[in-house]
Tab-separated table of C-alpha atoms and ligand atoms in Angstrom:
chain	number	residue	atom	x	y	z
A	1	UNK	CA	-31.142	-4.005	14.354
A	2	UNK	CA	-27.800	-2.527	14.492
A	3	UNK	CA	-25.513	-0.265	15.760
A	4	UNK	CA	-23.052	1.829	14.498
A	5	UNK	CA	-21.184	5.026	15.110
A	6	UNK	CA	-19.981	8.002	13.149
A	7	UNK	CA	-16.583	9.648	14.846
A	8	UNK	CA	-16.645	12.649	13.748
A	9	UNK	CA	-14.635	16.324	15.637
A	10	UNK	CA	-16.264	19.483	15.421
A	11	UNK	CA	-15.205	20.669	11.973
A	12	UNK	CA	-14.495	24.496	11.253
A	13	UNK	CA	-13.601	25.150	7.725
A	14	UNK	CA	-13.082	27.569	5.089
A	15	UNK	CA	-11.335	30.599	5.105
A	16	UNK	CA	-10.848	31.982	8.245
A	17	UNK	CA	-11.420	28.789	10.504
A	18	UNK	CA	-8.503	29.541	12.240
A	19	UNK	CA	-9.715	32.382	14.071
A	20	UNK	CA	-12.207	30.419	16.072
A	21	UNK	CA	-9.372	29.174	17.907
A	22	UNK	CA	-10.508	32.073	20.102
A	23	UNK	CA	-13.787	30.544	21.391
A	24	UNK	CA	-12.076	26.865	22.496
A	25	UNK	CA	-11.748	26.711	26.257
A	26	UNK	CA	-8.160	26.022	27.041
A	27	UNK	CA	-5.387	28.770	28.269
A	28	UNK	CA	-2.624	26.961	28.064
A	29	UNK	CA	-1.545	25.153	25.111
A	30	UNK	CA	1.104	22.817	24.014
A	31	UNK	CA	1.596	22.965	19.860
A	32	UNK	CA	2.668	19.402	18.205
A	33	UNK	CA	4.348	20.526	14.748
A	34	UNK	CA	7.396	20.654	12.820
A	35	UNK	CA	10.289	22.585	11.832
A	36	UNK	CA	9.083	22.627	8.448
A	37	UNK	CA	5.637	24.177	9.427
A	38	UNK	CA	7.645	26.545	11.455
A	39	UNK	CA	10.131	27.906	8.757
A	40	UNK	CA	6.597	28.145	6.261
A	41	UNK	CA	5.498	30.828	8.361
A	42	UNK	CA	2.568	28.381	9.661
A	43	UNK	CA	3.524	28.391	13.190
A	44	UNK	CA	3.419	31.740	13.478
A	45	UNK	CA	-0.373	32.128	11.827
A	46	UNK	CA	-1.395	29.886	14.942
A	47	UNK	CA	0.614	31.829	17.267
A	48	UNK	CA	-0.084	35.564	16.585
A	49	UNK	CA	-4.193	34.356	16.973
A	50	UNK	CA	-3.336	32.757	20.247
A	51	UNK	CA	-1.391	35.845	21.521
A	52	UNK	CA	-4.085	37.917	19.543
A	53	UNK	CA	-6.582	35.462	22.083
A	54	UNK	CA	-4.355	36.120	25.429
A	55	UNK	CA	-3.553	32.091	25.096
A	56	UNK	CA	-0.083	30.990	27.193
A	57	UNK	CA	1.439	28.158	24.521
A	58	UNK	CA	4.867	25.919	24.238
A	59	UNK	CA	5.893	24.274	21.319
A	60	UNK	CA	7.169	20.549	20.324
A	61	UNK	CA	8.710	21.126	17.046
A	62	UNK	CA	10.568	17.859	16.698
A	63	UNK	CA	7.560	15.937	14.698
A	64	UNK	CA	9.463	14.165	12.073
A	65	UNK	CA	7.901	12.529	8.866
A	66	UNK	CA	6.921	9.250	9.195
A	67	UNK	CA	7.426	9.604	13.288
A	68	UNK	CA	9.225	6.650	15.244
A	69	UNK	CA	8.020	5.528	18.292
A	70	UNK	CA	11.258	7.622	20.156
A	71	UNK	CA	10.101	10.952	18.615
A	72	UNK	CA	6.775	10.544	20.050
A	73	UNK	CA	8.160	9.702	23.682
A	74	UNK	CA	10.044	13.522	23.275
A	75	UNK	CA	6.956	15.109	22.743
A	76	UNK	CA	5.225	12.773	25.557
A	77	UNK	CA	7.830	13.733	28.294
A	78	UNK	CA	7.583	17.777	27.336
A	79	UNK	CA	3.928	17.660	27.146
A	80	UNK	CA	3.685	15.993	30.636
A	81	UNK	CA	5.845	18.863	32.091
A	82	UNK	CA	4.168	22.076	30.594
A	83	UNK	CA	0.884	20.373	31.849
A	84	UNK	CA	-1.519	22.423	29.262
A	85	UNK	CA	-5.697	21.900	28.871
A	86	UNK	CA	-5.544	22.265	25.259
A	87	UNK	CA	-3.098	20.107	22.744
A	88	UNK	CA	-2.517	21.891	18.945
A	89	UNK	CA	-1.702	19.605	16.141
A	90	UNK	CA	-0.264	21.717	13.126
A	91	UNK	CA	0.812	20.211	10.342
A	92	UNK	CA	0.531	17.117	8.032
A	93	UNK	CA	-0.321	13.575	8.822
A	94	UNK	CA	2.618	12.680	11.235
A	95	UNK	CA	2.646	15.655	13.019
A	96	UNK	CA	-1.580	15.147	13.827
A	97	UNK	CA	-0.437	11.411	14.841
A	98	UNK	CA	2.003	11.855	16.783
A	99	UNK	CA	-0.066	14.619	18.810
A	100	UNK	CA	-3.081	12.232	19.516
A	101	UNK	CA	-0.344	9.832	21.100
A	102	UNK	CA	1.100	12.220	22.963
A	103	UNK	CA	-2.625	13.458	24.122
A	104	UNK	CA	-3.234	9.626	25.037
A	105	UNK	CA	0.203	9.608	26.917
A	106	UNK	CA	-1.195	12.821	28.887
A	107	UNK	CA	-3.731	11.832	29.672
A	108	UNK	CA	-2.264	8.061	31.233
A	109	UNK	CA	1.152	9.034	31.912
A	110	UNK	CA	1.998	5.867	32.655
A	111	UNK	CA	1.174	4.579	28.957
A	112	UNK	CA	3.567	3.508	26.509
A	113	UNK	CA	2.386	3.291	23.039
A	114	UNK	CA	1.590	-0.491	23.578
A	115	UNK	CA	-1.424	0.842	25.736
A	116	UNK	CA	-2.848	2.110	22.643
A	117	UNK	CA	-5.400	-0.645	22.046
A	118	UNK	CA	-8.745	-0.486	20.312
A	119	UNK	CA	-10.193	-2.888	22.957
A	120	UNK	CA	-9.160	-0.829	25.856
A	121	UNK	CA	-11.881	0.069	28.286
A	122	UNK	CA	-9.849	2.692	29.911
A	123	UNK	CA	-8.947	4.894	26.856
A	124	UNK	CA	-13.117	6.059	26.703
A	125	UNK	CA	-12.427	7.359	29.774
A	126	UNK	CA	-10.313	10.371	28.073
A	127	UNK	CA	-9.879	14.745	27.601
A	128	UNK	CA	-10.169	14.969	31.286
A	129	UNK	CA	-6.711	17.416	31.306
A	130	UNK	CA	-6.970	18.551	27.701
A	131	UNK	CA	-8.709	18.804	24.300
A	132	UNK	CA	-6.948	18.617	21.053
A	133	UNK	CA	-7.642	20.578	18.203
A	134	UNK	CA	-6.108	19.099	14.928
A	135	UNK	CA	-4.936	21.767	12.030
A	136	UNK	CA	-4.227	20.214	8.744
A	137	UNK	CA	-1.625	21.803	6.547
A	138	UNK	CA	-1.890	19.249	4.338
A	139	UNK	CA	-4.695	18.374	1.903
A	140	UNK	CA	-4.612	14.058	2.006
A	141	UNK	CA	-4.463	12.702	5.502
A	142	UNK	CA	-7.933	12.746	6.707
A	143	UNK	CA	-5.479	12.564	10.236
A	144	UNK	CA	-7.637	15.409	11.625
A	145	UNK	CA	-10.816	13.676	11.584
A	146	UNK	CA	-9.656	9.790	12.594
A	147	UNK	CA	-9.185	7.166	15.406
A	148	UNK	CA	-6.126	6.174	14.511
A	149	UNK	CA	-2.598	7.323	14.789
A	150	UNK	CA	0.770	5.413	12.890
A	151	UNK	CA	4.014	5.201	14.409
A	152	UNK	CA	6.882	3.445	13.128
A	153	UNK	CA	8.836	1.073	15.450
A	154	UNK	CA	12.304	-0.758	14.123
A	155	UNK	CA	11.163	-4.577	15.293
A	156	UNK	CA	13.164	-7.264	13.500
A	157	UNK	CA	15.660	-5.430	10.939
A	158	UNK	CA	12.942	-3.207	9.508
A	159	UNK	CA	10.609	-0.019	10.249
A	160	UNK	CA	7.440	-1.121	11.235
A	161	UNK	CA	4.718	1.066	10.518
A	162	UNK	CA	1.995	0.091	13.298
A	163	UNK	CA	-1.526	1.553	13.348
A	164	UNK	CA	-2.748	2.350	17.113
A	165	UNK	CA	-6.134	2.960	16.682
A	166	UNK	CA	-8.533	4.098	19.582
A	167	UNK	CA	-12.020	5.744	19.493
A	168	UNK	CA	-10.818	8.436	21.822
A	169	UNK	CA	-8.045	9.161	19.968
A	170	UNK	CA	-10.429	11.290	17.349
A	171	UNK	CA	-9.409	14.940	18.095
A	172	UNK	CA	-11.805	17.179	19.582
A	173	UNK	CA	-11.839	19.580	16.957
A	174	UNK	CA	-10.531	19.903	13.279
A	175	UNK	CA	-9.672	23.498	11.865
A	176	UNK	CA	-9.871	23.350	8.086
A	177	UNK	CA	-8.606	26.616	6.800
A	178	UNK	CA	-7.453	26.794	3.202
A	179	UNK	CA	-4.671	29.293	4.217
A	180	UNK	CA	-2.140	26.260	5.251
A	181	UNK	CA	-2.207	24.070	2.470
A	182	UNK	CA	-2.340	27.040	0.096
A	183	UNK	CA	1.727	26.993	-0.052
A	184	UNK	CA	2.204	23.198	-1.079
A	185	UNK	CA	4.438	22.494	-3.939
A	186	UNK	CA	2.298	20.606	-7.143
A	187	UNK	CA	4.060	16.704	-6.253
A	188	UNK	CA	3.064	17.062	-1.935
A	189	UNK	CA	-0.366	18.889	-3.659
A	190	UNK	CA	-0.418	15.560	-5.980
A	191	UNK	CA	0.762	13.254	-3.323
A	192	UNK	CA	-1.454	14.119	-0.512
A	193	UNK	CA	-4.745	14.807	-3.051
A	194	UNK	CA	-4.119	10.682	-3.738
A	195	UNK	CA	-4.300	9.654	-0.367
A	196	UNK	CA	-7.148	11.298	-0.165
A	197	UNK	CA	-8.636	8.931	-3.420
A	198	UNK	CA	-7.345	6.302	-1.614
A	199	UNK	CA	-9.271	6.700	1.178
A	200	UNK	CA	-12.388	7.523	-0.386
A	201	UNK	CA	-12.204	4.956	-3.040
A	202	UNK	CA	-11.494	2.235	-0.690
A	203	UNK	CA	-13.995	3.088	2.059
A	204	UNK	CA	-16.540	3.243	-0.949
A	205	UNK	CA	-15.386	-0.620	-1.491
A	206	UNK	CA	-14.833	-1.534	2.351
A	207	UNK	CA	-16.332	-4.711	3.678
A	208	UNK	CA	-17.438	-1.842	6.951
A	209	UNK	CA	-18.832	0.418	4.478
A	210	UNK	CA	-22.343	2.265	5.803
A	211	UNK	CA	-24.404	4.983	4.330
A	212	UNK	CA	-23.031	7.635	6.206
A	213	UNK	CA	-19.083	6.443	5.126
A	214	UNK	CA	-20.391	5.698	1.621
A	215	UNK	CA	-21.722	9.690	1.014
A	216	UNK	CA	-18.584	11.323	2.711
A	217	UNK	CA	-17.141	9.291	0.313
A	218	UNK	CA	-18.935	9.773	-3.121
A	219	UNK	CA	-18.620	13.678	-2.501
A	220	UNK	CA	-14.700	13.650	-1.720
A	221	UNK	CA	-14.175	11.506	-5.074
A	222	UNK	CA	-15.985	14.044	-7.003
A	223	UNK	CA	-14.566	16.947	-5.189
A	224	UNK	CA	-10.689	15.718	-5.841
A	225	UNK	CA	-11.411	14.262	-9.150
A	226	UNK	CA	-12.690	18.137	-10.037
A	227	UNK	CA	-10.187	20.577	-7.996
A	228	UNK	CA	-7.008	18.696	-8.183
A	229	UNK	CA	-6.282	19.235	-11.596
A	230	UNK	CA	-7.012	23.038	-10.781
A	231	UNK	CA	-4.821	23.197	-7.798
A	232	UNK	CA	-1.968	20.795	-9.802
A	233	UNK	CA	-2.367	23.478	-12.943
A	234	UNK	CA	-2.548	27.028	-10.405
A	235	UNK	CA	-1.777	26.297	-6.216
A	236	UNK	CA	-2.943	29.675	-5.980
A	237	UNK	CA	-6.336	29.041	-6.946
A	238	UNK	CA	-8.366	29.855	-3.623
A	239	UNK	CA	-11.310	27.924	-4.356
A	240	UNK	CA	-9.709	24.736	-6.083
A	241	UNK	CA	-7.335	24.576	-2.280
A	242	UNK	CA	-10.689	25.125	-0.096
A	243	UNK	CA	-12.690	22.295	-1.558
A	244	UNK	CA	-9.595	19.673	-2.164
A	245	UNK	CA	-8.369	20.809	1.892
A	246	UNK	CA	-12.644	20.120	2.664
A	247	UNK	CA	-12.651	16.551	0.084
A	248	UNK	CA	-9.767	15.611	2.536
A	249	UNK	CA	-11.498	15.838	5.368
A	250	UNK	CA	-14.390	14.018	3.972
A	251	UNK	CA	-12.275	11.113	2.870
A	252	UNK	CA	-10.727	11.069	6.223
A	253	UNK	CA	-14.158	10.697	7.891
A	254	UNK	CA	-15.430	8.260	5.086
A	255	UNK	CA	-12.427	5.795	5.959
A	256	UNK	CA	-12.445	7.026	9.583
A	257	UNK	CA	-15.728	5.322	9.598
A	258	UNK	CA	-15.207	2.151	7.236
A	259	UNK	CA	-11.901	1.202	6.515
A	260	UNK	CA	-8.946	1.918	3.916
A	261	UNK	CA	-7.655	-1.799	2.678
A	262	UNK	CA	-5.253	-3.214	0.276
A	263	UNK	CA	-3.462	-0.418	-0.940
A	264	UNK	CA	-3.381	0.915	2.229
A	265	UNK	CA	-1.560	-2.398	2.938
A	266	UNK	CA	0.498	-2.583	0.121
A	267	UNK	CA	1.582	0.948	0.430
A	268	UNK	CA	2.565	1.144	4.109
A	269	UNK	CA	4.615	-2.014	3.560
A	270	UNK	CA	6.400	-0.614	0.669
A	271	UNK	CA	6.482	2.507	2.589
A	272	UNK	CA	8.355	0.587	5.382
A	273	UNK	CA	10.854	-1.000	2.936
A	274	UNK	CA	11.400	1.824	0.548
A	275	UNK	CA	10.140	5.197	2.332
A	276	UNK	CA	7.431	6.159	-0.226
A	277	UNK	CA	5.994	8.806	0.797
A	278	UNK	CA	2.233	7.698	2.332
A	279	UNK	CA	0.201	9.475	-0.162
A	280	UNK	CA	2.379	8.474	-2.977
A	281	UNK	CA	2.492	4.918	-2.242
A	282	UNK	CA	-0.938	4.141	-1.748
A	283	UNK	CA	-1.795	6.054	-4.490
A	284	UNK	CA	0.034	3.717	-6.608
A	285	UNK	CA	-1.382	1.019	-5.509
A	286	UNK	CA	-5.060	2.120	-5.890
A	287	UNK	CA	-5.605	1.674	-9.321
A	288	UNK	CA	-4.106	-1.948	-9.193
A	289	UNK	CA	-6.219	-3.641	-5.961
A	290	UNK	CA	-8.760	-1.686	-7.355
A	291	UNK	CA	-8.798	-3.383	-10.362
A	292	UNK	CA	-7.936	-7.019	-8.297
A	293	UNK	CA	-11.572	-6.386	-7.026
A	294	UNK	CA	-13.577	-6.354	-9.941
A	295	UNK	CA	-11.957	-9.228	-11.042
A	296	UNK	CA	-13.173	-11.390	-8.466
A	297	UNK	CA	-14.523	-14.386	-9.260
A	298	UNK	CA	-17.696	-15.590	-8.398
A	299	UNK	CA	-21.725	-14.027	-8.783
A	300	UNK	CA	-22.161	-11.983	-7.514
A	301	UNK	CA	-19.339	-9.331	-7.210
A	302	UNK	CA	-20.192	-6.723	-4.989
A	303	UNK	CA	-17.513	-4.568	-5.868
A	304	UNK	CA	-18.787	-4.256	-9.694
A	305	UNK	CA	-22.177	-3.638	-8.236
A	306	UNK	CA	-20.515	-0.520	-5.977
A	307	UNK	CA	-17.927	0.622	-8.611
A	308	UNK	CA	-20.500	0.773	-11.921
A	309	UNK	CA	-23.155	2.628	-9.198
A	310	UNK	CA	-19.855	5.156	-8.250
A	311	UNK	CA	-19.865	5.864	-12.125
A	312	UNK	CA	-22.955	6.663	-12.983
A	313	UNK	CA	-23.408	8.554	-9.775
A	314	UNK	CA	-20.589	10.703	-10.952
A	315	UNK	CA	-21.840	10.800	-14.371
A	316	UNK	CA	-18.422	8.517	-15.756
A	317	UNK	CA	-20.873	5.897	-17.007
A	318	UNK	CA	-24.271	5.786	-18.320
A	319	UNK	CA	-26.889	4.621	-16.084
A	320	UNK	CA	-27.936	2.536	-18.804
A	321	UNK	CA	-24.713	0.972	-18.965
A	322	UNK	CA	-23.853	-2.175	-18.509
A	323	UNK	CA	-22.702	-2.947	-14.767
A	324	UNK	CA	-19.286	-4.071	-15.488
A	325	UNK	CA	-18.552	-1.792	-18.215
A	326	UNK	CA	-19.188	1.008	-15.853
A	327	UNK	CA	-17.512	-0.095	-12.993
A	328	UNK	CA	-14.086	-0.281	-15.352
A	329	UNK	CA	-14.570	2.788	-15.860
A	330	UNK	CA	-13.201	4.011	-12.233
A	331	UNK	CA	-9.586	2.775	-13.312
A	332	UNK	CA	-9.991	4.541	-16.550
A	333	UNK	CA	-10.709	7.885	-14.755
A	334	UNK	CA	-7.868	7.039	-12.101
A	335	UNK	CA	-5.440	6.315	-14.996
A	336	UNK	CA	-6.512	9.568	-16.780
A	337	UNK	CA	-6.021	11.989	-13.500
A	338	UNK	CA	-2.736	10.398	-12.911
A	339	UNK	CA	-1.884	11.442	-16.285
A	340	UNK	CA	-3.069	14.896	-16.126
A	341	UNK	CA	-1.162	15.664	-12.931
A	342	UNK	CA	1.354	13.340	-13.566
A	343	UNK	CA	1.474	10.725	-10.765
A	344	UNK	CA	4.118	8.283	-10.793
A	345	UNK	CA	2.031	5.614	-11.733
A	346	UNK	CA	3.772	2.129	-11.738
A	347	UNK	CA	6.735	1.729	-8.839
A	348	UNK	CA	9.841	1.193	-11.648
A	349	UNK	CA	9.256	4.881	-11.974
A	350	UNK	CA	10.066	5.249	-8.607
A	351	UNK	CA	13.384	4.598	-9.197
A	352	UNK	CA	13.787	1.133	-7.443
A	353	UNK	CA	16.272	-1.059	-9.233
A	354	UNK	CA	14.916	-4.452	-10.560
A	355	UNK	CA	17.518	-6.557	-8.476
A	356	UNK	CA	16.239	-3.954	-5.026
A	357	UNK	CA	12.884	-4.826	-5.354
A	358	UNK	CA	13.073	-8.477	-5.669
A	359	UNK	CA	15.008	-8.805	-3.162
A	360	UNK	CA	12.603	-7.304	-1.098
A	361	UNK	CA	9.699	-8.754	-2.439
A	362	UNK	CA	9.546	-11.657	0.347
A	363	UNK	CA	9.269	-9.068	3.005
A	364	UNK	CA	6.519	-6.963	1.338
A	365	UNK	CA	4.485	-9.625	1.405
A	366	UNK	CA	5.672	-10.573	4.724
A	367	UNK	CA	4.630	-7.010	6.064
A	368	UNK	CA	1.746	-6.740	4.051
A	369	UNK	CA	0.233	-9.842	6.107
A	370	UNK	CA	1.157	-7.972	9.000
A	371	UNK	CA	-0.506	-4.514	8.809
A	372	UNK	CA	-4.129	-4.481	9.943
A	373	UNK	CA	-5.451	-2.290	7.095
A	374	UNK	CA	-6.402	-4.995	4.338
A	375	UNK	CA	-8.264	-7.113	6.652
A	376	UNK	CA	-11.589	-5.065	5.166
A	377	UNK	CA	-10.405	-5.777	1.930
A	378	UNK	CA	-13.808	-6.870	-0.462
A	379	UNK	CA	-11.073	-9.606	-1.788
A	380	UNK	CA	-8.396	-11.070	0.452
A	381	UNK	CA	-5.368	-11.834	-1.655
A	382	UNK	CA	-3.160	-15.265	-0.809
A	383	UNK	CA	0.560	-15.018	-0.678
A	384	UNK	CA	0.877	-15.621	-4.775
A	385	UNK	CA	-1.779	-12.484	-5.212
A	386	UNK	CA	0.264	-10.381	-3.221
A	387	UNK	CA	3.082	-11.123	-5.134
A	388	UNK	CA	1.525	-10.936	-8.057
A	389	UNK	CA	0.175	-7.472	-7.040
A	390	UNK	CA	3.410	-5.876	-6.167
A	391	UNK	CA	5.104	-7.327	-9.394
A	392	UNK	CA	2.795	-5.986	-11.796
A	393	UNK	CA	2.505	-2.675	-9.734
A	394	UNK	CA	6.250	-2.743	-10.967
A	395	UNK	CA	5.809	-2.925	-14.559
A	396	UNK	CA	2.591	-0.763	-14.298
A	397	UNK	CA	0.819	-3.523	-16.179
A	398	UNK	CA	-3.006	-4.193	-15.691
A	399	UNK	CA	-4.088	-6.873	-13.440
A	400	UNK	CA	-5.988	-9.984	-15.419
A	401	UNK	CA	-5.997	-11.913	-11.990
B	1	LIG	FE1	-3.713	7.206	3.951
């Protein structure tokens, strides 16, 4: 026998979630966001309830995208002084990491962010001085539901995007109200939707996939793969933003409890290099380590076996078709939503110069060995692979490797 766990928050969702900010204990509260968030009108959503809710709050509003390490000490040092029992993350992925940080740096105020360590004992000791409540504005992260938090540090010449990952770290609880992501523009709508793939697709393929990560997944796939186009087409289409904000969440707890891999790998290194944004960057990858799997060699290949069952399950195969056949079918359906909401599909289109990229291709590769995220991969790529991977990501050419 085995063990596992799920991590999982409370989850409140749907319309009108945020309202039952009222029945979480906590008087005073210190609110993680951004400026952007703020000037959106977000901010003050959260605020009138808490006033509505007699609730005493501060706010940190210097999240930045992509948060370094210094940003996150800010937030540590004003958290520590306003001393509150509850800790509000609003906004998008950075903003939800760099709040579980600063919640970890609360709680051991003698913690730097090196102290952020999977193996440590001491972190399950942990929301003895405050709870935090996560509040995605965004519909892609998954942030609100996970362990894991990344922070960029500049170590040798270049931003290093480090994953600090702790089983404490998942927030206490995650509001899911379609009224926040409501206002995104279609690309951050596109963006975010395809980091959400990405981490439903790739926990589906995982090495750590279980049952209960493998039907969080199957339902987000089919929920994005149905609403995005909707929400791409019409952002003010109430239901299409409720069920992508809730397929979000679900991909965030199916990789929350497996593991993202290669393009998570590929894309935070090129994110590192070339400031991607996340969901647009992984997103691009996808299709092409996706592909990379199938076409492992050997009998036999789990990945077909997962890919062609994905298909039919989601009715983009037959289930009398044959395994393979069906399984190729995922990159045809990933190709065709990319078109419909047109996703910047191969990295040229980026607008990286042919002479920039090569002469940054040593280091992606470099960084890509270094980020923890691929080590789940179903197929572990050598040096060449990588390579190969990130040139033919370029060209936006299929991969026959
Ligand atoms: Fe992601």
């Amino acid at each position: 026998m085995y063990m596992w766990h799920f991590y999982c928050p409370n989850i409140i969702y749907g319309e009108g979630a945020i309202n039952f900010i009222e029945k979480i204990k906590g008087e005073k509260c210190f609110i993680v966001t951004d400026k952007i968030i703020e000037k959106l009108g977000y901010l003050k959503i959260l605020t009138d309830s808490l006033e509505k809710y007699g609730k005493n709050y501060e706010v940190f509003n210097e999240t930045v995208p992509d948060p370094h390490e210094e940003d996150v000490m800010k937030g540590k040092e004003k958290c520590n002084k306003y001393n509150p029992d509850l800790i509000i993350a609003l906004g998008g992925g950075s903003v939800i990491d760099t709040a579980k940080c600063i919640w970890a740096m609360y709680e051991y105020p003698e913690y730097t962010l090196n102290n952020i360590d999977p193996f440590s004992d001491q972190l399950y000791d942990f929301a003895n001085k405050a709870r935090l409540v996560a509040i995605p504005t965004t519909s892609g992260t998954g942030s609100e539901v996970t362990w894991a938090a990344v922070i960029s540090r500049f170590q040798d010449e270049v931003w290093r995007k480090m994953s600090l990952p702790h089983m404490s770290l998942v927030p206490t609880f995650a509001i899911v109200d379609p009224v926040f992501p409501k206002g995104m523009p279609p690309d951050l709508t596109v963006n975010t939707a395809f980091d959400a793939i990405s981490h439903s697709i790739e926990a589906y393929g995982s090495m750590w996939r279980n049952e209960f990560s493998n039907a969080m997944a199957i339902k987000a796939i089919e929920l994005v793969f149905k609403y995005l186009p909707i929400a791409y087409k019409d952002g003010n289409n109430e239901e299409a933003r409720d069920y992508l904000h809730q397929a979000a969440t679900m991909a965030g707890l199916a990789f929350g409890n497996s593991q993202a891999h290669l393009a998570h790998a590929m894309g935070h290194s090129w994110g590192g290099v070339f400031h991607t944004q996340h969901g647009q960057s992984v997103g691009l990858f996808l299709r092409y380590i996706t592909q990379y799997c199938l076409n492992a060699p050997g009998e036999p290949n789990e990945s077909i076996q997962l890919y062609s069952n994905l298909a039919k399950k989601l009715g983009w195969a037959n289930w009398d078709d044959d395994d393979k056949k069906a399984a190729y079918s995922v990159i045809d359906k990933l190709r065709e939503l990319q078109k419909e909401v047109n996703f910047t599909s191969n990295l040229k289109d980026l607008g990286i110069s042919k002479g920039d990229f090569e002469n940054n291709l040593d280091k992606l590769v470099s960084l890509f060995y270094q980020d923890p995220s691929g080590t789940m991969a179903p197929r572990i790529p050598n040096k060449e692979d990588v390579k190969r991977l990130y040139q033919y990501a370029y060209e936006g050419k299929d991969i026959d490797f």
